[in-house]
JSON list of C-alpha atoms in Angstrom, two decimals:
[
{"chain": "L", "resi": 1, "resn": "MET", "atom": "CA", "xyz": [80.26, 18.78, 25.84]},
{"chain": "L", "resi": 2, "resn": "LEU", "atom": "CA", "xyz": [79.76, 19.96, 22.13]},
{"chain": "L", "resi": 3, "resn": "ASP", "atom": "CA", "xyz": [77.98, 16.89, 21.40]},
{"chain": "L", "resi": 4, "resn": "PHE", "atom": "CA", "xyz": [75.70, 17.29, 24.23]},
{"chain": "L", "resi": 5, "resn": "THR", "atom": "CA", "xyz": [74.88, 20.93, 23.31]},
{"chain": "L", "resi": 6, "resn": "ASN", "atom": "CA", "xyz": [74.18, 19.78, 19.64]},
{"chain": "L", "resi": 7, "resn": "LYS", "atom": "CA", "xyz": [71.70, 17.07, 20.89]},
{"chain": "L", "resi": 8, "resn": "TYR", "atom": "CA", "xyz": [69.91, 19.34, 23.05]},
{"chain": "L", "resi": 9, "resn": "GLN", "atom": "CA", "xyz": [69.52, 21.98, 20.15]},
{"chain": "L", "resi": 10, "resn": "ASN", "atom": "CA", "xyz": [68.23, 19.29, 17.87]},
{"chain": "L", "resi": 11, "resn": "ASN", "atom": "CA", "xyz": [65.61, 18.28, 20.38]},
{"chain": "L", "resi": 12, "resn": "LEU", "atom": "CA", "xyz": [64.52, 21.58, 21.06]},
{"chain": "L", "resi": 13, "resn": "MET", "atom": "CA", "xyz": [64.40, 22.38, 17.40]},
{"chain": "L", "resi": 14, "resn": "ARG", "atom": "CA", "xyz": [62.13, 19.20, 16.74]},
{"chain": "L", "resi": 15, "resn": "LYS", "atom": "CA", "xyz": [59.87, 20.07, 19.56]},
{"chain": "L", "resi": 16, "resn": "LEU", "atom": "CA", "xyz": [59.36, 23.80, 18.14]},
{"chain": "L", "resi": 17, "resn": "LEU", "atom": "CA", "xyz": [59.05, 22.45, 14.62]},
{"chain": "L", "resi": 18, "resn": "ILE", "atom": "CA", "xyz": [56.36, 19.79, 15.05]},
{"chain": "L", "resi": 19, "resn": "PRO", "atom": "CA", "xyz": [53.70, 22.43, 16.84]},
{"chain": "L", "resi": 20, "resn": "LEU", "atom": "CA", "xyz": [54.58, 24.97, 13.83]},
{"chain": "L", "resi": 21, "resn": "MET", "atom": "CA", "xyz": [54.12, 22.10, 11.24]},
{"chain": "L", "resi": 22, "resn": "LEU", "atom": "CA", "xyz": [50.73, 21.42, 12.67]},
{"chain": "L", "resi": 23, "resn": "VAL", "atom": "CA", "xyz": [49.77, 24.98, 12.72]},
{"chain": "L", "resi": 24, "resn": "PHE", "atom": "CA", "xyz": [50.89, 25.38, 9.10]},
{"chain": "L", "resi": 25, "resn": "ALA", "atom": "CA", "xyz": [48.97, 22.32, 7.97]},
{"chain": "L", "resi": 26, "resn": "ILE", "atom": "CA", "xyz": [45.87, 23.48, 9.68]},
{"chain": "L", "resi": 27, "resn": "GLY", "atom": "CA", "xyz": [46.01, 26.66, 8.19]},
{"chain": "L", "resi": 28, "resn": "CYS", "atom": "CA", "xyz": [46.52, 25.44, 4.86]},
{"chain": "L", "resi": 29, "resn": "LYS", "atom": "CA", "xyz": [43.69, 22.98, 5.07]},
{"chain": "L", "resi": 30, "resn": "GLN", "atom": "CA", "xyz": [40.66, 24.77, 3.34]},
{"chain": "L", "resi": 31, "resn": "GLU", "atom": "CA", "xyz": [36.95, 23.84, 3.75]},
{"chain": "L", "resi": 32, "resn": "PRO", "atom": "CA", "xyz": [35.66, 22.10, 0.72]},
{"chain": "L", "resi": 33, "resn": "LYS", "atom": "CA", "xyz": [33.95, 24.90, -1.55]},
{"chain": "L", "resi": 34, "resn": "LYS", "atom": "CA", "xyz": [30.28, 24.86, -1.05]},
{"chain": "L", "resi": 35, "resn": "GLU", "atom": "CA", "xyz": [28.32, 23.57, -4.13]},
{"chain": "L", "resi": 36, "resn": "LEU", "atom": "CA", "xyz": [25.84, 26.37, -5.32]},
{"chain": "L", "resi": 37, "resn": "THR", "atom": "CA", "xyz": [22.39, 25.42, -6.07]},
{"chain": "L", "resi": 38, "resn": "VAL", "atom": "CA", "xyz": [20.86, 26.53, -9.26]},
{"chain": "L", "resi": 39, "resn": "GLN", "atom": "CA", "xyz": [18.71, 29.31, -7.56]},
{"chain": "L", "resi": 40, "resn": "GLU", "atom": "CA", "xyz": [21.82, 30.70, -5.90]},
{"chain": "L", "resi": 41, "resn": "ILE", "atom": "CA", "xyz": [23.53, 30.68, -9.29]},
{"chain": "L", "resi": 42, "resn": "VAL", "atom": "CA", "xyz": [20.61, 32.75, -10.79]},
{"chain": "L", "resi": 43, "resn": "ASP", "atom": "CA", "xyz": [20.21, 34.83, -7.97]},
{"chain": "L", "resi": 44, "resn": "ASN", "atom": "CA", "xyz": [23.74, 35.93, -8.12]},
{"chain": "L", "resi": 45, "resn": "SER", "atom": "CA", "xyz": [23.58, 36.39, -11.82]},
{"chain": "L", "resi": 46, "resn": "ILE", "atom": "CA", "xyz": [20.58, 38.88, -11.48]},
{"chain": "L", "resi": 47, "resn": "ALA", "atom": "CA", "xyz": [22.25, 40.82, -8.49]},
{"chain": "L", "resi": 48, "resn": "ASP", "atom": "CA", "xyz": [25.18, 41.51, -10.90]},
{"chain": "L", "resi": 49, "resn": "SER", "atom": "CA", "xyz": [23.15, 42.39, -13.67]},
{"chain": "L", "resi": 50, "resn": "GLY", "atom": "CA", "xyz": [21.12, 45.12, -12.02]},
{"chain": "L", "resi": 51, "resn": "GLY", "atom": "CA", "xyz": [18.85, 43.30, -9.55]},
{"chain": "L", "resi": 52, "resn": "LYS", "atom": "CA", "xyz": [15.38, 44.85, -9.40]},
{"chain": "L", "resi": 53, "resn": "LEU", "atom": "CA", "xyz": [16.34, 48.03, -11.10]},
{"chain": "L", "resi": 54, "resn": "PHE", "atom": "CA", "xyz": [14.38, 46.72, -14.17]},
{"chain": "L", "resi": 55, "resn": "ASN", "atom": "CA", "xyz": [11.39, 47.04, -11.74]},
{"chain": "L", "resi": 56, "resn": "ASP", "atom": "CA", "xyz": [12.31, 50.66, -10.58]},
{"chain": "L", "resi": 57, "resn": "HIS", "atom": "CA", "xyz": [13.38, 52.09, -13.65]},
{"chain": "L", "resi": 58, "resn": "LYS", "atom": "CA", "xyz": [12.19, 53.01, -17.21]},
{"chain": "L", "resi": 59, "resn": "VAL", "atom": "CA", "xyz": [14.26, 51.35, -19.94]},
{"chain": "L", "resi": 60, "resn": "THR", "atom": "CA", "xyz": [14.12, 52.61, -23.57]},
{"chain": "L", "resi": 61, "resn": "PHE", "atom": "CA", "xyz": [16.41, 51.18, -26.51]},
{"chain": "L", "resi": 62, "resn": "ASP", "atom": "CA", "xyz": [16.49, 51.08, -30.25]},
{"chain": "L", "resi": 63, "resn": "PHE", "atom": "CA", "xyz": [16.73, 47.53, -31.90]},
{"chain": "L", "resi": 64, "resn": "ARG", "atom": "CA", "xyz": [17.00, 47.54, -35.59]},
{"chain": "L", "resi": 65, "resn": "ASP", "atom": "CA", "xyz": [14.35, 50.02, -37.06]},
{"chain": "L", "resi": 66, "resn": "LYS", "atom": "CA", "xyz": [12.03, 50.09, -33.87]},
{"chain": "L", "resi": 67, "resn": "SER", "atom": "CA", "xyz": [12.21, 51.78, -30.36]},
{"chain": "L", "resi": 68, "resn": "TYR", "atom": "CA", "xyz": [11.27, 49.77, -27.24]},
{"chain": "L", "resi": 69, "resn": "VAL", "atom": "CA", "xyz": [10.12, 50.81, -23.73]},
{"chain": "L", "resi": 70, "resn": "SER", "atom": "CA", "xyz": [9.75, 48.71, -20.64]},
{"chain": "L", "resi": 71, "resn": "GLU", "atom": "CA", "xyz": [8.24, 50.13, -17.35]},
{"chain": "L", "resi": 72, "resn": "ASN", "atom": "CA", "xyz": [6.29, 49.58, -14.54]},
{"chain": "L", "resi": 73, "resn": "VAL", "atom": "CA", "xyz": [2.78, 51.28, -14.28]},
{"chain": "L", "resi": 74, "resn": "ASP", "atom": "CA", "xyz": [0.70, 50.93, -11.13]},
{"chain": "L", "resi": 75, "resn": "GLY", "atom": "CA", "xyz": [2.84, 47.65, -10.35]},
{"chain": "L", "resi": 76, "resn": "GLN", "atom": "CA", "xyz": [2.16, 46.05, -13.68]},
{"chain": "L", "resi": 77, "resn": "ARG", "atom": "CA", "xyz": [4.99, 45.33, -16.16]},
{"chain": "L", "resi": 78, "resn": "VAL", "atom": "CA", "xyz": [4.44, 47.16, -19.54]},
{"chain": "L", "resi": 79, "resn": "PHE", "atom": "CA", "xyz": [6.31, 46.58, -22.71]},
{"chain": "L", "resi": 80, "resn": "LYS", "atom": "CA", "xyz": [6.05, 48.89, -25.74]},
{"chain": "L", "resi": 81, "resn": "ARG", "atom": "CA", "xyz": [7.33, 48.76, -29.28]},
{"chain": "L", "resi": 82, "resn": "ILE", "atom": "CA", "xyz": [7.14, 51.88, -31.41]},
{"chain": "L", "resi": 83, "resn": "SER", "atom": "CA", "xyz": [7.63, 52.05, -35.25]},
{"chain": "L", "resi": 84, "resn": "ASP", "atom": "CA", "xyz": [7.11, 54.59, -38.06]},
{"chain": "L", "resi": 85, "resn": "LEU", "atom": "CA", "xyz": [5.47, 53.78, -41.34]},
{"chain": "L", "resi": 86, "resn": "ASP", "atom": "CA", "xyz": [5.22, 56.43, -43.50]},
{"chain": "L", "resi": 87, "resn": "SER", "atom": "CA", "xyz": [3.33, 59.13, -41.74]},
{"chain": "L", "resi": 88, "resn": "ILE", "atom": "CA", "xyz": [1.89, 56.59, -39.19]},
{"chain": "L", "resi": 89, "resn": "THR", "atom": "CA", "xyz": [3.32, 56.01, -35.59]},
{"chain": "L", "resi": 90, "resn": "ILE", "atom": "CA", "xyz": [2.42, 52.51, -34.54]},
{"chain": "L", "resi": 91, "resn": "MET", "atom": "CA", "xyz": [2.83, 51.60, -30.86]},
{"chain": "L", "resi": 92, "resn": "ASP", "atom": "CA", "xyz": [2.35, 48.13, -29.66]},
{"chain": "L", "resi": 93, "resn": "VAL", "atom": "CA", "xyz": [1.74, 47.80, -25.92]},
{"chain": "L", "resi": 94, "resn": "LYS", "atom": "CA", "xyz": [2.01, 44.52, -23.91]},
{"chain": "L", "resi": 95, "resn": "ARG", "atom": "CA", "xyz": [0.50, 45.08, -20.63]},
{"chain": "L", "resi": 96, "resn": "GLY", "atom": "CA", "xyz": [0.46, 41.71, -18.46]},
{"chain": "L", "resi": 97, "resn": "ASN", "atom": "CA", "xyz": [-1.51, 39.43, -20.54]},
{"chain": "L", "resi": 98, "resn": "ASP", "atom": "CA", "xyz": [-3.35, 42.02, -22.52]},
{"chain": "L", "resi": 99, "resn": "PHE", "atom": "CA", "xyz": [-2.31, 43.56, -25.87]},
{"chain": "L", "resi": 100, "resn": "GLU", "atom": "CA", "xyz": [-3.12, 46.87, -27.53]},
{"chain": "L", "resi": 101, "resn": "ARG", "atom": "CA", "xyz": [-2.13, 48.59, -30.67]},
{"chain": "L", "resi": 102, "resn": "TYR", "atom": "CA", "xyz": [-2.29, 52.18, -31.44]},
{"chain": "L", "resi": 103, "resn": "MET", "atom": "CA", "xyz": [-1.88, 54.23, -34.48]},
{"chain": "L", "resi": 104, "resn": "ASN", "atom": "CA", "xyz": [-1.05, 57.93, -34.12]},
{"chain": "L", "resi": 105, "resn": "ASP", "atom": "CA", "xyz": [-2.28, 57.51, -30.48]},
{"chain": "L", "resi": 106, "resn": "SER", "atom": "CA", "xyz": [-5.62, 56.21, -31.53]},
{"chain": "L", "resi": 107, "resn": "LEU", "atom": "CA", "xyz": [-6.50, 52.49, -30.32]},
{"chain": "L", "resi": 108, "resn": "VAL", "atom": "CA", "xyz": [-7.15, 50.17, -33.15]},
{"chain": "L", "resi": 109, "resn": "MET", "atom": "CA", "xyz": [-8.75, 46.79, -33.21]},
{"chain": "L", "resi": 110, "resn": "VAL", "atom": "CA", "xyz": [-6.49, 43.69, -33.87]},
{"chain": "L", "resi": 111, "resn": "HIS", "atom": "CA", "xyz": [-7.78, 40.22, -34.52]},
{"chain": "L", "resi": 112, "resn": "ASP", "atom": "CA", "xyz": [-6.84, 37.77, -31.78]},
{"chain": "L", "resi": 113, "resn": "THR", "atom": "CA", "xyz": [-4.44, 35.61, -33.78]},
{"chain": "L", "resi": 114, "resn": "MET", "atom": "CA", "xyz": [-2.55, 38.66, -34.85]},
{"chain": "L", "resi": 115, "resn": "ALA", "atom": "CA", "xyz": [-2.68, 40.20, -31.40]},
{"chain": "L", "resi": 116, "resn": "VAL", "atom": "CA", "xyz": [-0.93, 37.03, -30.09]},
{"chain": "L", "resi": 117, "resn": "LYS", "atom": "CA", "xyz": [1.58, 37.17, -32.76]},
{"chain": "L", "resi": 118, "resn": "TYR", "atom": "CA", "xyz": [2.44, 40.85, -32.16]},
{"chain": "L", "resi": 119, "resn": "ALA", "atom": "CA", "xyz": [2.40, 40.32, -28.42]},
{"chain": "L", "resi": 120, "resn": "ASN", "atom": "CA", "xyz": [5.15, 37.47, -28.46]},
{"chain": "L", "resi": 121, "resn": "SER", "atom": "CA", "xyz": [7.19, 39.58, -30.74]},
{"chain": "L", "resi": 122, "resn": "VAL", "atom": "CA", "xyz": [7.31, 42.49, -28.43]},
{"chain": "L", "resi": 123, "resn": "ASN", "atom": "CA", "xyz": [7.70, 40.36, -25.35]},
{"chain": "L", "resi": 124, "resn": "SER", "atom": "CA", "xyz": [10.57, 38.22, -26.99]},
{"chain": "L", "resi": 125, "resn": "VAL", "atom": "CA", "xyz": [12.73, 41.37, -27.58]},
{"chain": "L", "resi": 126, "resn": "HIS", "atom": "CA", "xyz": [12.25, 42.63, -23.92]},
{"chain": "L", "resi": 127, "resn": "TYR", "atom": "CA", "xyz": [12.78, 39.09, -22.46]},
{"chain": "L", "resi": 128, "resn": "PHE", "atom": "CA", "xyz": [16.28, 38.85, -23.97]},
{"chain": "L", "resi": 129, "resn": "VAL", "atom": "CA", "xyz": [17.35, 42.50, -23.13]},
{"chain": "L", "resi": 130, "resn": "ARG", "atom": "CA", "xyz": [16.06, 41.94, -19.53]},
{"chain": "L", "resi": 131, "resn": "LEU", "atom": "CA", "xyz": [17.95, 38.73, -18.80]},
{"chain": "L", "resi": 132, "resn": "PRO", "atom": "CA", "xyz": [18.74, 37.17, -16.56]},
{"chain": "L", "resi": 133, "resn": "TYR", "atom": "CA", "xyz": [16.09, 38.93, -14.58]},
{"chain": "L", "resi": 134, "resn": "GLY", "atom": "CA", "xyz": [13.34, 36.86, -16.17]},
{"chain": "L", "resi": 135, "resn": "LEU", "atom": "CA", "xyz": [14.77, 33.71, -14.73]},
{"chain": "L", "resi": 136, "resn": "ASN", "atom": "CA", "xyz": [12.86, 33.97, -11.54]},
{"chain": "L", "resi": 137, "resn": "ASP", "atom": "CA", "xyz": [9.38, 34.15, -13.13]},
{"chain": "L", "resi": 138, "resn": "GLY", "atom": "CA", "xyz": [6.95, 31.89, -11.63]},
{"chain": "L", "resi": 139, "resn": "ALA", "atom": "CA", "xyz": [6.48, 29.63, -14.74]},
{"chain": "L", "resi": 140, "resn": "VAL", "atom": "CA", "xyz": [10.20, 29.03, -15.03]},
{"chain": "L", "resi": 141, "resn": "ASN", "atom": "CA", "xyz": [11.82, 25.63, -14.17]},
{"chain": "L", "resi": 142, "resn": "LYS", "atom": "CA", "xyz": [15.56, 25.48, -13.63]},
{"chain": "L", "resi": 143, "resn": "GLU", "atom": "CA", "xyz": [18.00, 22.77, -13.57]},
{"chain": "L", "resi": 144, "resn": "LEU", "atom": "CA", "xyz": [21.67, 22.73, -13.21]},
{"chain": "L", "resi": 145, "resn": "LEU", "atom": "CA", "xyz": [23.26, 20.50, -15.54]},
{"chain": "L", "resi": 146, "resn": "GLY", "atom": "CA", "xyz": [26.69, 20.70, -14.08]},
{"chain": "L", "resi": 147, "resn": "LYS", "atom": "CA", "xyz": [29.77, 22.62, -15.55]},
{"chain": "L", "resi": 148, "resn": "GLU", "atom": "CA", "xyz": [30.73, 22.83, -19.16]},
{"chain": "L", "resi": 149, "resn": "THR", "atom": "CA", "xyz": [33.76, 24.57, -20.87]},
{"chain": "L", "resi": 150, "resn": "ILE", "atom": "CA", "xyz": [33.23, 27.01, -23.77]},
{"chain": "L", "resi": 151, "resn": "ASP", "atom": "CA", "xyz": [36.09, 28.80, -25.44]},
{"chain": "L", "resi": 152, "resn": "ASN", "atom": "CA", "xyz": [38.46, 27.38, -22.78]},
{"chain": "L", "resi": 153, "resn": "LYS", "atom": "CA", "xyz": [36.57, 28.93, -19.81]},
{"chain": "L", "resi": 154, "resn": "GLN", "atom": "CA", "xyz": [34.40, 27.05, -17.41]},
{"chain": "L", "resi": 155, "resn": "TYR", "atom": "CA", "xyz": [30.46, 27.67, -16.96]},
{"chain": "L", "resi": 156, "resn": "TYR", "atom": "CA", "xyz": [27.66, 26.50, -14.95]},
{"chain": "L", "resi": 157, "resn": "LYS", "atom": "CA", "xyz": [25.32, 25.02, -17.48]},
{"chain": "L", "resi": 158, "resn": "VAL", "atom": "CA", "xyz": [21.63, 25.64, -16.58]},
{"chain": "L", "resi": 159, "resn": "LYS", "atom": "CA", "xyz": [18.53, 24.16, -18.28]},
{"chain": "L", "resi": 160, "resn": "VAL", "atom": "CA", "xyz": [15.23, 26.15, -18.37]},
{"chain": "L", "resi": 161, "resn": "THR", "atom": "CA", "xyz": [11.80, 24.93, -19.22]},
{"chain": "L", "resi": 162, "resn": "PHE", "atom": "CA", "xyz": [8.49, 26.54, -18.74]},
{"chain": "L", "resi": 163, "resn": "ASP", "atom": "CA", "xyz": [5.24, 25.47, -17.22]},
{"chain": "L", "resi": 164, "resn": "GLN", "atom": "CA", "xyz": [2.30, 25.55, -19.63]},
{"chain": "L", "resi": 165, "resn": "GLN", "atom": "CA", "xyz": [0.32, 27.86, -17.14]},
{"chain": "L", "resi": 166, "resn": "GLY", "atom": "CA", "xyz": [2.09, 31.20, -17.32]},
{"chain": "L", "resi": 167, "resn": "GLY", "atom": "CA", "xyz": [4.64, 29.89, -19.84]},
{"chain": "L", "resi": 168, "resn": "GLY", "atom": "CA", "xyz": [3.34, 31.75, -22.92]},
{"chain": "L", "resi": 169, "resn": "ASP", "atom": "CA", "xyz": [2.63, 30.20, -26.51]},
{"chain": "L", "resi": 170, "resn": "ASP", "atom": "CA", "xyz": [6.33, 29.13, -26.49]},
{"chain": "L", "resi": 171, "resn": "PHE", "atom": "CA", "xyz": [6.25, 27.09, -23.28]},
{"chain": "L", "resi": 172, "resn": "GLU", "atom": "CA", "xyz": [7.57, 23.86, -25.01]},
{"chain": "L", "resi": 173, "resn": "ASP", "atom": "CA", "xyz": [10.92, 25.50, -25.99]},
{"chain": "L", "resi": 174, "resn": "THR", "atom": "CA", "xyz": [13.97, 24.70, -24.04]},
{"chain": "L", "resi": 175, "resn": "TYR", "atom": "CA", "xyz": [16.60, 27.09, -23.08]},
{"chain": "L", "resi": 176, "resn": "LEU", "atom": "CA", "xyz": [20.34, 26.82, -21.89]},
{"chain": "L", "resi": 177, "resn": "TYR", "atom": "CA", "xyz": [22.31, 29.35, -20.09]},
{"chain": "L", "resi": 178, "resn": "TRP", "atom": "CA", "xyz": [26.09, 29.40, -19.36]},
{"chain": "L", "resi": 179, "resn": "PHE", "atom": "CA", "xyz": [26.90, 31.45, -16.19]},
{"chain": "L", "resi": 180, "resn": "ASP", "atom": "CA", "xyz": [30.69, 32.33, -15.53]},
{"chain": "L", "resi": 181, "resn": "ILE", "atom": "CA", "xyz": [31.46, 30.46, -12.40]},
{"chain": "L", "resi": 182, "resn": "ASP", "atom": "CA", "xyz": [33.28, 33.48, -10.95]},
{"chain": "L", "resi": 183, "resn": "SER", "atom": "CA", "xyz": [31.27, 36.56, -12.08]},
{"chain": "L", "resi": 184, "resn": "PHE", "atom": "CA", "xyz": [27.94, 34.49, -12.71]},
{"chain": "L", "resi": 185, "resn": "LYS", "atom": "CA", "xyz": [27.36, 36.52, -15.90]},
{"chain": "L", "resi": 186, "resn": "PRO", "atom": "CA", "xyz": [25.20, 34.67, -18.64]},
{"chain": "L", "resi": 187, "resn": "ASN", "atom": "CA", "xyz": [27.84, 34.97, -21.41]},
{"chain": "L", "resi": 188, "resn": "TYR", "atom": "CA", "xyz": [26.14, 32.31, -23.62]},
{"chain": "L", "resi": 189, "resn": "LEU", "atom": "CA", "xyz": [22.63, 31.07, -24.13]},
{"chain": "L", "resi": 190, "resn": "ALA", "atom": "CA", "xyz": [20.82, 28.80, -26.44]},
{"chain": "L", "resi": 191, "resn": "TYR", "atom": "CA", "xyz": [17.22, 27.55, -27.12]},
{"chain": "L", "resi": 192, "resn": "ASP", "atom": "CA", "xyz": [15.25, 25.52, -29.51]},
{"chain": "L", "resi": 193, "resn": "PHE", "atom": "CA", "xyz": [11.87, 26.62, -30.80]},
{"chain": "L", "resi": 194, "resn": "HIS", "atom": "CA", "xyz": [8.92, 24.90, -32.54]},
{"chain": "L", "resi": 195, "resn": "VAL", "atom": "CA", "xyz": [7.21, 27.60, -34.64]},
{"chain": "L", "resi": 196, "resn": "ASN", "atom": "CA", "xyz": [7.97, 28.32, -38.22]},
{"chain": "L", "resi": 197, "resn": "GLY", "atom": "CA", "xyz": [9.38, 24.90, -38.84]},
{"chain": "L", "resi": 198, "resn": "GLY", "atom": "CA", "xyz": [11.52, 24.92, -35.63]},
{"chain": "L", "resi": 199, "resn": "GLY", "atom": "CA", "xyz": [15.06, 25.18, -35.11]},
{"chain": "L", "resi": 200, "resn": "GLN", "atom": "CA", "xyz": [17.90, 26.03, -32.62]},
{"chain": "L", "resi": 201, "resn": "ARG", "atom": "CA", "xyz": [19.89, 29.15, -31.85]},
{"chain": "L", "resi": 202, "resn": "PHE", "atom": "CA", "xyz": [23.03, 29.90, -29.97]},
{"chain": "L", "resi": 203, "resn": "ARG", "atom": "CA", "xyz": [23.93, 33.32, -28.65]},
{"chain": "L", "resi": 204, "resn": "LYS", "atom": "CA", "xyz": [27.25, 34.71, -27.49]},
{"chain": "L", "resi": 205, "resn": "ALA", "atom": "CA", "xyz": [27.12, 37.89, -25.49]},
{"chain": "L", "resi": 206, "resn": "TYR", "atom": "CA", "xyz": [29.65, 40.74, -26.43]},
{"chain": "L", "resi": 207, "resn": "ASN", "atom": "CA", "xyz": [29.74, 44.62, -25.95]},
{"chain": "L", "resi": 208, "resn": "GLU", "atom": "CA", "xyz": [28.89, 44.40, -22.21]},
{"chain": "L", "resi": 209, "resn": "ARG", "atom": "CA", "xyz": [28.08, 47.70, -20.53]},
{"chain": "L", "resi": 210, "resn": "TYR", "atom": "CA", "xyz": [26.20, 49.14, -17.61]},
{"chain": "L", "resi": 211, "resn": "VAL", "atom": "CA", "xyz": [23.79, 51.90, -17.84]},
{"chain": "L", "resi": 212, "resn": "ASN", "atom": "CA", "xyz": [22.76, 53.41, -14.44]},
{"chain": "L", "resi": 213, "resn": "GLY", "atom": "CA", "xyz": [23.58, 50.01, -12.78]},
{"chain": "L", "resi": 214, "resn": "ILE", "atom": "CA", "xyz": [21.79, 47.63, -15.43]},
{"chain": "L", "resi": 215, "resn": "ARG", "atom": "CA", "xyz": [23.76, 45.20, -17.56]},
{"chain": "L", "resi": 216, "resn": "PHE", "atom": "CA", "xyz": [23.44, 45.41, -21.41]},
{"chain": "L", "resi": 217, "resn": "VAL", "atom": "CA", "xyz": [24.87, 43.17, -23.88]},
{"chain": "L", "resi": 218, "resn": "ASP", "atom": "CA", "xyz": [24.64, 42.65, -27.62]},
{"chain": "L", "resi": 219, "resn": "TYR", "atom": "CA", "xyz": [24.74, 39.08, -29.18]},
{"chain": "L", "resi": 220, "resn": "GLU", "atom": "CA", "xyz": [26.29, 37.13, -32.00]},
{"chain": "L", "resi": 221, "resn": "ASN", "atom": "CA", "xyz": [23.44, 35.00, -33.16]},
{"chain": "L", "resi": 222, "resn": "TYR", "atom": "CA", "xyz": [24.32, 31.31, -34.43]},
{"chain": "L", "resi": 223, "resn": "LYS", "atom": "CA", "xyz": [22.36, 28.32, -35.63]},
{"chain": "L", "resi": 224, "resn": "PRO", "atom": "CA", "xyz": [23.74, 24.80, -36.21]},
{"chain": "L", "resi": 225, "resn": "LYS", "atom": "CA", "xyz": [25.22, 23.76, -39.69]},
{"chain": "L", "resi": 226, "resn": "ASN", "atom": "CA", "xyz": [23.43, 20.60, -39.62]},
{"chain": "L", "resi": 227, "resn": "ASP", "atom": "CA", "xyz": [19.94, 19.67, -38.91]},
{"chain": "L", "resi": 228, "resn": "GLY", "atom": "CA", "xyz": [18.83, 17.31, -36.00]},
{"chain": "L", "resi": 229, "resn": "THR", "atom": "CA", "xyz": [21.22, 18.06, -33.36]},
{"chain": "L", "resi": 230, "resn": "ASP", "atom": "CA", "xyz": [20.64, 17.78, -29.62]},
{"chain": "L", "resi": 231, "resn": "ILE", "atom": "CA", "xyz": [20.18, 21.20, -28.16]},
{"chain": "L", "resi": 232, "resn": "LEU", "atom": "CA", "xyz": [22.08, 19.80, -24.94]},
{"chain": "L", "resi": 233, "resn": "GLU", "atom": "CA", "xyz": [25.21, 19.52, -27.18]},
{"chain": "L", "resi": 234, "resn": "ILE", "atom": "CA", "xyz": [25.03, 22.89, -28.92]},
{"chain": "L", "resi": 235, "resn": "GLY", "atom": "CA", "xyz": [27.78, 24.29, -26.55]},
{"chain": "L", "resi": 236, "resn": "GLN", "atom": "CA", "xyz": [30.25, 21.57, -27.89]},
{"chain": "L", "resi": 237, "resn": "LEU", "atom": "CA", "xyz": [29.05, 22.11, -31.50]},
{"chain": "L", "resi": 238, "resn": "TYR", "atom": "CA", "xyz": [30.12, 25.79, -30.90]},
{"chain": "L", "resi": 239, "resn": "ASN", "atom": "CA", "xyz": [33.58, 24.62, -29.56]},
{"chain": "L", "resi": 240, "resn": "GLN", "atom": "CA", "xyz": [33.95, 22.52, -32.67]},
{"chain": "L", "resi": 241, "resn": "GLY", "atom": "CA", "xyz": [33.15, 25.15, -35.17]},
{"chain": "L", "resi": 242, "resn": "GLU", "atom": "CA", "xyz": [29.67, 23.43, -36.12]},
{"chain": "L", "resi": 243, "resn": "LEU", "atom": "CA", "xyz": [27.78, 26.76, -35.85]},
{"chain": "L", "resi": 244, "resn": "GLU", "atom": "CA", "xyz": [27.22, 29.12, -38.46]},
{"chain": "L", "resi": 245, "resn": "LEU", "atom": "CA", "xyz": [26.74, 33.01, -37.66]},
{"chain": "L", "resi": 246, "resn": "LEU", "atom": "CA", "xyz": [23.36, 34.30, -38.60]},
{"chain": "L", "resi": 247, "resn": "SER", "atom": "CA", "xyz": [23.37, 37.72, -37.44]},
{"chain": "L", "resi": 248, "resn": "LYS", "atom": "CA", "xyz": [24.20, 40.29, -34.58]},
{"chain": "L", "resi": 249, "resn": "ILE", "atom": "CA", "xyz": [21.71, 41.53, -32.23]},
{"chain": "L", "resi": 250, "resn": "GLU", "atom": "CA", "xyz": [22.51, 45.02, -31.27]},
{"chain": "L", "resi": 251, "resn": "LEU", "atom": "CA", "xyz": [20.92, 47.49, -28.74]},
{"chain": "L", "resi": 252, "resn": "LYS", "atom": "CA", "xyz": [21.39, 51.30, -29.53]},
{"chain": "L", "resi": 253, "resn": "ASN", "atom": "CA", "xyz": [20.50, 54.22, -27.69]},
{"chain": "L", "resi": 254, "resn": "ILE", "atom": "CA", "xyz": [19.73, 52.73, -24.35]},
{"chain": "L", "resi": 255, "resn": "THR", "atom": "CA", "xyz": [18.62, 54.92, -21.50]},
{"chain": "L", "resi": 256, "resn": "VAL", "atom": "CA", "xyz": [17.58, 54.02, -17.95]},
{"chain": "L", "resi": 257, "resn": "GLU", "atom": "CA", "xyz": [15.43, 56.65, -15.96]}
]
C-alpha cells in the first residue's frame, strides 16, 4: 500500500513539474536584443543631452578669454564671439553662412579670406559645445562601425563625414564618436584635420553638468605621440597610452535662458 502511494505521489509530482518547468523556461527565454541603427543611437544621445533646447534657448559661456553666445533669431541660428582688446569690444557674428564683425557696436569690413577664418573659428567652438546636437545636420553622414572598448567600458563607435555642399571648409575631416551603450552619452570623440599641416585629436569628456536641461562637458584634448597613425585606431592608441595630453577645454559661466 505504501509503495503504491509513493508511486502515485511521484507520478503526480512529475505531471506538475513538467508544466512548471516549461513555464519557467518560456519566462526565462528573452527576445534577442534589437540592434540599434546609427540614427537611433544619435537620436537617443541628442534626447539625453537636451534635445531641441539648444534651438529654444539662448546659451552663453566663457571659453578661455572670450565670451560666446548662441541663439536663434527669426528661425536662424546665430553664433557670437565677444572679446575685449584694450578699450575695444570685438563681436564676431556668424549668422547662417554670413559673417560680420563689430567693433564697439560699429560694423567693420573684413576681407573675405579673414572672414572665412574668423567664421570657422567661431563655428568650431560652438560646434563642440553643442554636441551631439549637430550630428543630425543635413550635410552629416553617419556610419556605425560596431562596438569598441575604451577604459574597460563598451561604446558604440560612429564615424562621421560631411558632404562638400553644406559641410563647410573642413568637409574633408573625419570624426569619430564613442556613445555609451547604456546612456548614449558621447564620452569620447576624435577627428583628423588637414589645415595648418594636419593632424589628429582625441577628446575625453569630463565634468558633465546639466544647465536648465542641456548637457555640457569639458574635455581633455590629446594627440598621438607618433605621426602617421590611422584615425580609426586612435581609441586603441588611447588605451595603450600612445596619446599625449595637449590641453584642457573648459567652459565657464554657462547660462541657459
